[in-house]
Tab-separated table of N, CA, C and O in Angstrom:
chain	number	residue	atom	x	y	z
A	1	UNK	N	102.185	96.130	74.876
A	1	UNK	CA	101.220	96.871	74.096
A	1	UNK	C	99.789	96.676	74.626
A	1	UNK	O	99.088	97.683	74.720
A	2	UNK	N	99.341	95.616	74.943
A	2	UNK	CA	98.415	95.207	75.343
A	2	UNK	C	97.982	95.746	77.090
A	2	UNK	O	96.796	95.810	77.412
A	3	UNK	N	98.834	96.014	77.851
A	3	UNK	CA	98.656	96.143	78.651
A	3	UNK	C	98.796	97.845	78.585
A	3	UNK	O	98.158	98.348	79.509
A	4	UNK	N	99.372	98.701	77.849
A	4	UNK	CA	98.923	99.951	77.487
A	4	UNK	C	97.723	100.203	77.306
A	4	UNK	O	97.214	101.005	78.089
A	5	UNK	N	96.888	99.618	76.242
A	5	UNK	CA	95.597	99.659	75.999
A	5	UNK	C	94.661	99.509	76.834
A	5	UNK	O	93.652	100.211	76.889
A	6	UNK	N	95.100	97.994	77.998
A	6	UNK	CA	94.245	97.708	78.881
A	6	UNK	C	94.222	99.072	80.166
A	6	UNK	O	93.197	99.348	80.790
A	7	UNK	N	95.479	99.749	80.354
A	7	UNK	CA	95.132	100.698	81.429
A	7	UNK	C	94.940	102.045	80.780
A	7	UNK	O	94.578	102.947	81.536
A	8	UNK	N	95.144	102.372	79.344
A	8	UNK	CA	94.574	103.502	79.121
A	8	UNK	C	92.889	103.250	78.932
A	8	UNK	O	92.300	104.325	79.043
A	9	UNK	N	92.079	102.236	78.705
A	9	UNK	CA	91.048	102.006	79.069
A	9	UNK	C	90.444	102.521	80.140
A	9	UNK	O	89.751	103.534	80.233
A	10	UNK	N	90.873	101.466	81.220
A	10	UNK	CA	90.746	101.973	82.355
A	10	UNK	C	90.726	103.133	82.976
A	10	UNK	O	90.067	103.360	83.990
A	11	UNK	N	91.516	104.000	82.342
A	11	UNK	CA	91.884	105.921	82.727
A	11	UNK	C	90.303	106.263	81.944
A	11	UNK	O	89.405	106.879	82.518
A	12	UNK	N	90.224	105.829	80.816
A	12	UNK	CA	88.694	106.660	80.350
A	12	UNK	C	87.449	106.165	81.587
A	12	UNK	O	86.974	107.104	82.227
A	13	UNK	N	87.029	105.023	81.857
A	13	UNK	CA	86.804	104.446	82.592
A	13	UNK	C	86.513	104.872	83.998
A	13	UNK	O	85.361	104.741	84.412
A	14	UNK	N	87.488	105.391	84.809
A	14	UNK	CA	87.728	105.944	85.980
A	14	UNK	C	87.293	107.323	85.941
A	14	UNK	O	86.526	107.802	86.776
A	15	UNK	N	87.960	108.181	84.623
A	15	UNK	CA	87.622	109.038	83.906
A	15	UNK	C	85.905	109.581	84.156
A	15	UNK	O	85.525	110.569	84.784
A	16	UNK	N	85.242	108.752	83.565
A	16	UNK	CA	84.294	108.852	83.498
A	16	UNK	C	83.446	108.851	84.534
A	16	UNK	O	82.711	109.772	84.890
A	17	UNK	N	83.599	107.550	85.112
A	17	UNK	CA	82.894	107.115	86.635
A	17	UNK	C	83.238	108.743	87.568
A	17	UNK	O	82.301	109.211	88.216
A	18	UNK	N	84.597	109.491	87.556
A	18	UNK	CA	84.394	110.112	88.441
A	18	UNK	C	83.414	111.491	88.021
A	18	UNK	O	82.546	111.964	88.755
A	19	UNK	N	83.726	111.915	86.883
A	19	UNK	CA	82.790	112.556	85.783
A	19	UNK	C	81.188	112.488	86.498
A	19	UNK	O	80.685	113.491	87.003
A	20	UNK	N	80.555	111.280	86.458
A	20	UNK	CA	79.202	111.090	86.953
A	20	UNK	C	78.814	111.189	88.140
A	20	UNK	O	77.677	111.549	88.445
A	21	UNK	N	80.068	110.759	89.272
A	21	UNK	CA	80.176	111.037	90.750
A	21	UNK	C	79.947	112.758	91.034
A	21	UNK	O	79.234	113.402	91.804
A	22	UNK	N	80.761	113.043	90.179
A	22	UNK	CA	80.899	114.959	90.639
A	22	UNK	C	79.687	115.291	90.395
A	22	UNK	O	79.149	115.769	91.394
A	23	UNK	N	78.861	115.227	89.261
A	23	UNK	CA	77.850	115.458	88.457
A	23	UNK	C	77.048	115.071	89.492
A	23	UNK	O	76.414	115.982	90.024
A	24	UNK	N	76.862	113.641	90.049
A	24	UNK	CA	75.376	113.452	91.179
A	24	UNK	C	76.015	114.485	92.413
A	24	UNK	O	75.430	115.513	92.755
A	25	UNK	N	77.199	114.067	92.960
A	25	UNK	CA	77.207	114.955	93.920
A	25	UNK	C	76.829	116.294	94.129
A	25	UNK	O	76.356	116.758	95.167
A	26	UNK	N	77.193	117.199	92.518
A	26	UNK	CA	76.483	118.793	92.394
A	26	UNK	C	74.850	118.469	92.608
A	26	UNK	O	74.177	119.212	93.323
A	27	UNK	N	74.298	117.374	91.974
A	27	UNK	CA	72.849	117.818	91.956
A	27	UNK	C	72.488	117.494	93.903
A	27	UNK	O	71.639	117.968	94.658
A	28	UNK	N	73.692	116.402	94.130
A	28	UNK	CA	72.450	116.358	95.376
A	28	UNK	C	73.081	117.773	96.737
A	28	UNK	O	72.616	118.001	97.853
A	29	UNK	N	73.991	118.298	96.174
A	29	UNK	CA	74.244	119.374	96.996
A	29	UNK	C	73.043	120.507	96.883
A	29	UNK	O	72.512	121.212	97.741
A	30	UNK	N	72.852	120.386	95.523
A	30	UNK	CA	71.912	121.421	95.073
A	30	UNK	C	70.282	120.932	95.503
A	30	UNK	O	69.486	121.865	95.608
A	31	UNK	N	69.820	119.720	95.721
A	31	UNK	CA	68.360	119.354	96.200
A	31	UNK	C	69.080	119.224	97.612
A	31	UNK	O	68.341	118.275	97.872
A	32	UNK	N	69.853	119.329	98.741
A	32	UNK	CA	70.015	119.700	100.159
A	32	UNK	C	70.127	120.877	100.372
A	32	UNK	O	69.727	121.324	101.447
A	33	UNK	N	70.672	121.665	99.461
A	33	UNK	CA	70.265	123.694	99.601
A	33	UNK	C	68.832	123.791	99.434
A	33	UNK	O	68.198	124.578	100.137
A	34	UNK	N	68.158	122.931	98.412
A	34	UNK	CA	66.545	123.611	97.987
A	34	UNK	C	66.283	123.174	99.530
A	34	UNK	O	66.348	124.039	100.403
A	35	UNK	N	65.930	121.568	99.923
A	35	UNK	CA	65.713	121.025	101.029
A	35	UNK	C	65.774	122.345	102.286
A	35	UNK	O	64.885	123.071	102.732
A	36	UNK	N	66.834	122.273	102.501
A	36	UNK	CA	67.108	123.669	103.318
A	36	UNK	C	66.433	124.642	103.369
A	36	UNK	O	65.935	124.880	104.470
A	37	UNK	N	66.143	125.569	102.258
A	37	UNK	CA	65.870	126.566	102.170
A	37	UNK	C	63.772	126.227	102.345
A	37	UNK	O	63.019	127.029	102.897
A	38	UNK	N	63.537	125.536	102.018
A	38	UNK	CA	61.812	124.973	101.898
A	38	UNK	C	61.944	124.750	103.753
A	38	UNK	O	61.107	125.347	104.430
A	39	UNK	N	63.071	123.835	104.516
A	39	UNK	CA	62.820	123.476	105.331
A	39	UNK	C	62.523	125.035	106.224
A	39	UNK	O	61.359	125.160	106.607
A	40	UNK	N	63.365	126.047	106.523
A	40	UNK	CA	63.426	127.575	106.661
A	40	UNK	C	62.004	128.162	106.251
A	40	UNK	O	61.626	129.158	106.868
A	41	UNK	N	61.454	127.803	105.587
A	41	UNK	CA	60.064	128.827	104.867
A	41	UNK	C	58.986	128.082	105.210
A	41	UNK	O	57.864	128.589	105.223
A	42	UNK	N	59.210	126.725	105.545
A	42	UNK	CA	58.207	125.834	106.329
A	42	UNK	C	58.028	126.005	107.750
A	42	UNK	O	56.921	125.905	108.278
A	43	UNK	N	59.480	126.353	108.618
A	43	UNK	CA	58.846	126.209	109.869
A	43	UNK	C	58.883	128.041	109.680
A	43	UNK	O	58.203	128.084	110.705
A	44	UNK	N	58.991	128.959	109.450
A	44	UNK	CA	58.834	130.342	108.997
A	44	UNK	C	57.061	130.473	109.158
A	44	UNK	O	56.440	131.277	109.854
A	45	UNK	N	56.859	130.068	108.822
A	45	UNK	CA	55.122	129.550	108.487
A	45	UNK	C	54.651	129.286	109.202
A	45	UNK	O	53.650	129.948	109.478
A	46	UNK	N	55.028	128.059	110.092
A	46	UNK	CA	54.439	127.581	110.872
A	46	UNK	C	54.343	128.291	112.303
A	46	UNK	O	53.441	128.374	113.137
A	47	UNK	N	55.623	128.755	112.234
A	47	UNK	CA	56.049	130.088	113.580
A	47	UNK	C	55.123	130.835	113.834
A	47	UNK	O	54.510	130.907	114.899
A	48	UNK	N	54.894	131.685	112.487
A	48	UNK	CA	54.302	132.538	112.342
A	48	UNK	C	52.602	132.230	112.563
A	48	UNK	O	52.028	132.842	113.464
A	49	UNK	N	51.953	131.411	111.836
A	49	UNK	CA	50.936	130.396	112.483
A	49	UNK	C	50.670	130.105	114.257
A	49	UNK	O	49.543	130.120	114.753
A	50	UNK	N	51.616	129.913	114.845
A	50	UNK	CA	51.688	129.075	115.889
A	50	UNK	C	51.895	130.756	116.713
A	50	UNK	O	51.784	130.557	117.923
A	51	UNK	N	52.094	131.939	116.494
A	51	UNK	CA	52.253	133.328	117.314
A	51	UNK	C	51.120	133.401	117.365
A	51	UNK	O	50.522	133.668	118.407
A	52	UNK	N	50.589	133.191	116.308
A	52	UNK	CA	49.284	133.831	115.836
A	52	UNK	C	48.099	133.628	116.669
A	52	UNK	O	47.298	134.488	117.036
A	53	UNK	N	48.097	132.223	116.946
A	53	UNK	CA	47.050	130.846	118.011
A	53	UNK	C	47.671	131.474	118.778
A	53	UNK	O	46.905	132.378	119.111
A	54	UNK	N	48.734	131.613	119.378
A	54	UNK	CA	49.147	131.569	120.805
A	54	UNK	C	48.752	133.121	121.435
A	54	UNK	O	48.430	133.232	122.618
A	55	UNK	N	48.790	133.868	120.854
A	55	UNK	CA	48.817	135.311	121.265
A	55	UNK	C	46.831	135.340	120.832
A	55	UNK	O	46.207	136.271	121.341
A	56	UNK	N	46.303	134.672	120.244
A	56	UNK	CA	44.827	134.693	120.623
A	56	UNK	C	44.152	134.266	121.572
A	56	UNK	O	43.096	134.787	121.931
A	57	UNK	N	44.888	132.851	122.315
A	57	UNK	CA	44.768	131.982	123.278
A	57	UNK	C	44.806	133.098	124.325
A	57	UNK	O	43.780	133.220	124.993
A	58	UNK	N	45.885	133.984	124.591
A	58	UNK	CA	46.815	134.551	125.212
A	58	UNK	C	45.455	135.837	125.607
A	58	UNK	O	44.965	135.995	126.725
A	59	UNK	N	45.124	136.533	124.483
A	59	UNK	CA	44.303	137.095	124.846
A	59	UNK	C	42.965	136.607	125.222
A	59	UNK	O	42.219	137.417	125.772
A	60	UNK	N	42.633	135.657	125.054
A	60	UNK	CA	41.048	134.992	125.330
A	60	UNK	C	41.302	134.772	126.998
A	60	UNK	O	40.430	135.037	127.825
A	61	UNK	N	42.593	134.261	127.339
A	61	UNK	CA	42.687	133.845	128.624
A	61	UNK	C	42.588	135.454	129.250
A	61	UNK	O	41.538	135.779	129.804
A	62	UNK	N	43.587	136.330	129.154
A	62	UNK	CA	43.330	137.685	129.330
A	62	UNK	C	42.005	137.808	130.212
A	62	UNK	O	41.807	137.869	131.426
A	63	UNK	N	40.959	137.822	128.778
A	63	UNK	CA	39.760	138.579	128.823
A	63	UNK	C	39.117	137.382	130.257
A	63	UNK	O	38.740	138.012	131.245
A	64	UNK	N	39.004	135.890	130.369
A	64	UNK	CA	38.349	135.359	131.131
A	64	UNK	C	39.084	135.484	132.339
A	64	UNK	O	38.289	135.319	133.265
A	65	UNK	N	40.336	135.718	132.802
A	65	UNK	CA	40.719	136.006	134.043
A	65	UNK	C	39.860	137.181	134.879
A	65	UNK	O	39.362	137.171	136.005
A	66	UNK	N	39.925	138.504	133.505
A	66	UNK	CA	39.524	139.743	133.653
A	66	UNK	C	38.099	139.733	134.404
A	66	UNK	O	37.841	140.371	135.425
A	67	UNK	N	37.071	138.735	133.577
A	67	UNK	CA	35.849	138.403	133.404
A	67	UNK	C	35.709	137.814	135.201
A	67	UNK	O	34.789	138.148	135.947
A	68	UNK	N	36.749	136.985	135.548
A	68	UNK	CA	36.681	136.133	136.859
A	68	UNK	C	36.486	137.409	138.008
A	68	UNK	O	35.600	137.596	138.841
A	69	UNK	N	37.516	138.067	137.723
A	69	UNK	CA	38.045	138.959	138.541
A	69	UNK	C	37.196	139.714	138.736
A	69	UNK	O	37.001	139.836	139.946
A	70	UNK	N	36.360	140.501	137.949
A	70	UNK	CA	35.457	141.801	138.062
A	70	UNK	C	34.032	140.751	139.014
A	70	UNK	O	33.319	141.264	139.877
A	71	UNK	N	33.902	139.017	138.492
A	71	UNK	CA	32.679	138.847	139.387
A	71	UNK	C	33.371	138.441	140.573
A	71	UNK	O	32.858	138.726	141.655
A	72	UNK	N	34.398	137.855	140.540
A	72	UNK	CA	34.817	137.263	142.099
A	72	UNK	C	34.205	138.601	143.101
A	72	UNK	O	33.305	138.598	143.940
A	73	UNK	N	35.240	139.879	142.545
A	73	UNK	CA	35.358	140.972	143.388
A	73	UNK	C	33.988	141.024	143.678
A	73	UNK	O	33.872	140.926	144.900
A	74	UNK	N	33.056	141.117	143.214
A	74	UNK	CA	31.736	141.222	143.351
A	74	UNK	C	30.916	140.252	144.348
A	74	UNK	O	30.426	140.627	145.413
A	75	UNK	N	30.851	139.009	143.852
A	75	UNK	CA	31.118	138.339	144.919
A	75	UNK	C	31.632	138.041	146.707
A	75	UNK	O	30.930	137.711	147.663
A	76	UNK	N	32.773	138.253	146.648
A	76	UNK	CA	33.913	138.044	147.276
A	76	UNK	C	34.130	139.360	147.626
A	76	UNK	O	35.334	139.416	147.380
A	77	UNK	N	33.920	140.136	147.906
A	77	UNK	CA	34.232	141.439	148.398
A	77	UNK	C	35.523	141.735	149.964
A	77	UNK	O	36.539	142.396	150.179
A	78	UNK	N	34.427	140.541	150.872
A	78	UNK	CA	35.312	140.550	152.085
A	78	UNK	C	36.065	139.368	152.139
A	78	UNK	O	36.708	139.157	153.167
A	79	UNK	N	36.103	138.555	151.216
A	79	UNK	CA	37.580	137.916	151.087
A	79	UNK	C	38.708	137.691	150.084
A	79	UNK	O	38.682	137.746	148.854
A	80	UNK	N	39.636	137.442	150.869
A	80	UNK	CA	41.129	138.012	149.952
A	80	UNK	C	41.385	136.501	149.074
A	80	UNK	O	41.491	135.419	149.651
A	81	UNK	N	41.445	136.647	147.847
A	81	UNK	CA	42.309	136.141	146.923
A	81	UNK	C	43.654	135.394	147.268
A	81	UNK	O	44.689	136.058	147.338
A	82	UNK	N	43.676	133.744	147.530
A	82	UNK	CA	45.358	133.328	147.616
A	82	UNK	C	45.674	133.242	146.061
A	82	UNK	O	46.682	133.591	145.447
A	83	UNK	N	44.538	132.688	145.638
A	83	UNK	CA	45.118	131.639	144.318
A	83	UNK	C	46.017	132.615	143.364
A	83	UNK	O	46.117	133.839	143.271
A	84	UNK	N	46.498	131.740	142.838
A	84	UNK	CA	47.196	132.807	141.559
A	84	UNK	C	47.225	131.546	140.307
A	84	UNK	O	47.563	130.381	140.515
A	85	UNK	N	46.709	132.209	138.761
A	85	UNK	CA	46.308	131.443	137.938
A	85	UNK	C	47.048	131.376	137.089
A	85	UNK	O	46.609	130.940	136.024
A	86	UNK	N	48.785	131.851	137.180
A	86	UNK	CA	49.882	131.236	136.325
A	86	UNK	C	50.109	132.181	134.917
A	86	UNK	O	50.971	131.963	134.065
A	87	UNK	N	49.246	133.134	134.902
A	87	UNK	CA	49.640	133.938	133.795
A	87	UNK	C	50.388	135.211	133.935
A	87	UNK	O	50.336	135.608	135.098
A	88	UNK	N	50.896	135.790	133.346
A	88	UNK	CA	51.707	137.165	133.307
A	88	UNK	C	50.834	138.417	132.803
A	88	UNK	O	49.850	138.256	132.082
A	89	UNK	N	51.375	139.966	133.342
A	89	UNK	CA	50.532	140.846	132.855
A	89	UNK	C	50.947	141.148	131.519
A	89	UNK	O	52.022	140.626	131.225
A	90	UNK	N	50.506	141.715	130.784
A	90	UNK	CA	51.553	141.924	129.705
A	90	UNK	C	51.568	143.486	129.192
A	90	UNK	O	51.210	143.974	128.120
A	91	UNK	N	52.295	144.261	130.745
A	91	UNK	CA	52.409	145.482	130.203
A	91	UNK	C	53.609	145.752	129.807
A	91	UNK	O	53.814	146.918	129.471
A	92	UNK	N	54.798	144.719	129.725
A	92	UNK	CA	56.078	144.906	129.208
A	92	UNK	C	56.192	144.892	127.799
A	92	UNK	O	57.252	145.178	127.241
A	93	UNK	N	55.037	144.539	127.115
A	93	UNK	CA	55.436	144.742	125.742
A	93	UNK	C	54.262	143.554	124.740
A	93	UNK	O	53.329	142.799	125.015
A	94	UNK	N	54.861	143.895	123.746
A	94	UNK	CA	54.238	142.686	122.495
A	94	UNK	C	54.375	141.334	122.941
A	94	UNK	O	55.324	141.314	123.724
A	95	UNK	N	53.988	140.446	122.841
A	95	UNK	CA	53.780	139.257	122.880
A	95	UNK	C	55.388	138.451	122.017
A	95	UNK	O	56.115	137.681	122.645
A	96	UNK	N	55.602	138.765	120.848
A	96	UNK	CA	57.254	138.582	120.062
A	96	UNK	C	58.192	138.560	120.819
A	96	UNK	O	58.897	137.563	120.975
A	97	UNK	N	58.431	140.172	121.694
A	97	UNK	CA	59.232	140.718	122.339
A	97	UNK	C	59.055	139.790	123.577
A	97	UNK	O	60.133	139.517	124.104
A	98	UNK	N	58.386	139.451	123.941
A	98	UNK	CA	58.089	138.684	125.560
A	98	UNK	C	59.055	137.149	125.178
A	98	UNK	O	59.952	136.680	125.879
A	99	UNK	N	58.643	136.714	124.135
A	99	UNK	CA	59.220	135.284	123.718
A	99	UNK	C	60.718	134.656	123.181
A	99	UNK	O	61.373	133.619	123.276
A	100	UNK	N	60.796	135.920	122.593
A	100	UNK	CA	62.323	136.202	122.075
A	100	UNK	C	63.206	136.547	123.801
A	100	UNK	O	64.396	136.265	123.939
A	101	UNK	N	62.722	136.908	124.470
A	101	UNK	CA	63.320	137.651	125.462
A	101	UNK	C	63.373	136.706	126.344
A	101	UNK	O	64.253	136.859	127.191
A	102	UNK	N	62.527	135.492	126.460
A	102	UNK	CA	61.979	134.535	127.733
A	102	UNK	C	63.073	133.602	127.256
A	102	UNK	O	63.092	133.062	126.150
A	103	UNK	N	64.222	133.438	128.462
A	103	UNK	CA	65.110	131.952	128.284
A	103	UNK	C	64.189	130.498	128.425
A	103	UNK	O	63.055	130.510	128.904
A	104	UNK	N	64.842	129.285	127.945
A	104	UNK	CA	63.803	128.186	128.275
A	104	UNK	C	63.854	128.296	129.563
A	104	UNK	O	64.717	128.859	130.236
A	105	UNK	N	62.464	127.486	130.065
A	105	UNK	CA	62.574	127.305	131.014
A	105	UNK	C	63.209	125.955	131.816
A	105	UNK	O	64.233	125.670	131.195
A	106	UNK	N	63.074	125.246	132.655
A	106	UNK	CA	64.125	124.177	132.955
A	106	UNK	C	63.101	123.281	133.880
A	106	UNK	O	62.823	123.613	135.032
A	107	UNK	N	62.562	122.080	133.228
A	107	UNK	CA	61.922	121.195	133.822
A	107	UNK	C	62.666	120.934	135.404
A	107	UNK	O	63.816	121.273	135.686
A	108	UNK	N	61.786	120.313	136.242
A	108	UNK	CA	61.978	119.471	137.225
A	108	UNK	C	63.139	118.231	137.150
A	108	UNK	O	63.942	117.927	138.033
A	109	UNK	N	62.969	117.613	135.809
A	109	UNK	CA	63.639	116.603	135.189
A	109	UNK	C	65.132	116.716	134.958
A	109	UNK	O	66.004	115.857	135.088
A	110	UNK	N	65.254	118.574	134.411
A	110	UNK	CA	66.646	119.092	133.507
A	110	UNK	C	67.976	119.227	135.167
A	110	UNK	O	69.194	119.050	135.195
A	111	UNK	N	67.069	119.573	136.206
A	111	UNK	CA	67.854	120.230	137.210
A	111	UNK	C	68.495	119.115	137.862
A	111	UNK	O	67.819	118.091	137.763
A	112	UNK	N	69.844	118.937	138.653
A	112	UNK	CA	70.701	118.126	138.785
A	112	UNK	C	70.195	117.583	140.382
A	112	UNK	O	69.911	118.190	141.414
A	113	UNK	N	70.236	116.376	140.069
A	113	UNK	CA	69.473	115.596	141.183
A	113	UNK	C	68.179	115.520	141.946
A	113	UNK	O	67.858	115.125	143.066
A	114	UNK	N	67.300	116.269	140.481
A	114	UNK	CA	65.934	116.404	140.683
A	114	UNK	C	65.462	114.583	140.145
A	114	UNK	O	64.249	114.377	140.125
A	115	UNK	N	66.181	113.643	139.833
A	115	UNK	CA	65.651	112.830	139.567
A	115	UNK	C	65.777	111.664	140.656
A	115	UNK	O	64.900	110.903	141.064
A	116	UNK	N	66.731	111.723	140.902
A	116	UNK	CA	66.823	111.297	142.464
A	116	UNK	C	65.806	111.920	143.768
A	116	UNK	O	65.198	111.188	144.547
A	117	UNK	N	65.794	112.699	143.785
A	117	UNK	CA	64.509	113.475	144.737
A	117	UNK	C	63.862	113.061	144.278
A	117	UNK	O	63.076	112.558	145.081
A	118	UNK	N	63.502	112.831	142.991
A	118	UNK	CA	61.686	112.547	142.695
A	118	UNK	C	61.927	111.054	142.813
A	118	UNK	O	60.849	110.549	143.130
A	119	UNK	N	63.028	109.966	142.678
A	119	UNK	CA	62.523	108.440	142.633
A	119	UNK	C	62.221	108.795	144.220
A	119	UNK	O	61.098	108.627	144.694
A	120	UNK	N	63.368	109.320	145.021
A	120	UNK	CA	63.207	108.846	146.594
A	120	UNK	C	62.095	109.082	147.084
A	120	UNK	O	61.628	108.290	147.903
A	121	UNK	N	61.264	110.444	146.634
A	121	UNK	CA	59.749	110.715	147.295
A	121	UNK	C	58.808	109.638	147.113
A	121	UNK	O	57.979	109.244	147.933
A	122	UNK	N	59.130	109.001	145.401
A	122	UNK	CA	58.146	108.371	145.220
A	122	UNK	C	58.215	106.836	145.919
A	122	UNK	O	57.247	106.177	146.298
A	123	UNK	N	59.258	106.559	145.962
A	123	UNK	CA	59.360	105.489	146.737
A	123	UNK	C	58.868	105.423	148.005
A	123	UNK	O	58.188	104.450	148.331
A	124	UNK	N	59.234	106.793	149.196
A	124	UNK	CA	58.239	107.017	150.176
A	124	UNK	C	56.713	106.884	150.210
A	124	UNK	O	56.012	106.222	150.974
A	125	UNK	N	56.353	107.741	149.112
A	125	UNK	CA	54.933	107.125	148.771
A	125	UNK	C	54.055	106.003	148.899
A	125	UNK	O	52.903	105.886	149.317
A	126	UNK	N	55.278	104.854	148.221
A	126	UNK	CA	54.975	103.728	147.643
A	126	UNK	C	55.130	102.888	148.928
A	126	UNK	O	54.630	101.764	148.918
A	127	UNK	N	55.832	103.358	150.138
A	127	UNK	CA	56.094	102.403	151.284
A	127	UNK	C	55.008	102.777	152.196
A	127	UNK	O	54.378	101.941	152.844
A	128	UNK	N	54.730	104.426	152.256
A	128	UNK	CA	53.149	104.806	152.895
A	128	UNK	C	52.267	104.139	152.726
A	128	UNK	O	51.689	103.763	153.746
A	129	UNK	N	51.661	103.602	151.199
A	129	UNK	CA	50.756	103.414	151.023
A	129	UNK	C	50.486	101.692	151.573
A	129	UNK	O	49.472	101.113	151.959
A	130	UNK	N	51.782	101.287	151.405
A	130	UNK	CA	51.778	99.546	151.515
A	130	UNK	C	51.774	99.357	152.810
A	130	UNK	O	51.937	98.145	152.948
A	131	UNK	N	51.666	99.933	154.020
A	131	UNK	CA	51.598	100.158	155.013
A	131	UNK	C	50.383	99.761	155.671
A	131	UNK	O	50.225	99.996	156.869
């Protein structure tokens, strides 16, 4: 008899405990969806922020290349231009469209046995100089 009592106890018990388990687990499923969804509308924001700078940058550089160019030529008339100053024209389109469209690019570092080339140069270096 006693030991009836003692494990139907226990069933409320277990009962319960799992009762409160389900219960935290819904809420914290439900603050990792909010989490989620804030995390999405935060960098949303910030994206959008960060086009914004970049495509002003984008044009400021524009205008001072432009600015170089019209005095170099002026300048510089009878000589030719090597340098090249790393920017793109941008008659292919919007600035969005250019970025969405651009794969990463691939460090020195990412490419396979670029790290080996770079210790061995530098080690050459390092035996030049001790020389």
């Amino acid at each position: 008899m006693d030991a009836n009592i003692r494990l139907s106890e226990e069933v409320v018990r277990k009962t319960q405990s799992y009762q409160k388990l389900k219960s935290e687990a819904e809420k914290c499923l439900l603050q990792s969806e909010r989490f989620s969804n804030e995390k999405v509308e935060f960098e949303s924001a910030v994206y959008t922020k960060f086009v914004a700078i970049l495509n002003s940058k984008k044009a400021k550089l524009r205008e001072l290349r432009d600015r170089i160019s019209k005095n170099g030529t002026a300048g510089k008339a009878s000589k030719e231009d090597d340098s090249t100053d790393g920017t793109e024209s941008y008659d292919e389109g919007s600035d969005d469209e250019i970025v969405k469209a651009e794969p990463a690019e691939e460090t020195v570092g990412d490419l396979p046995g670029s790290s080996e080339a770079a210790a061995s140069s530098g080690l050459r270096a390092r035996k030049r100089t001790r020389k």
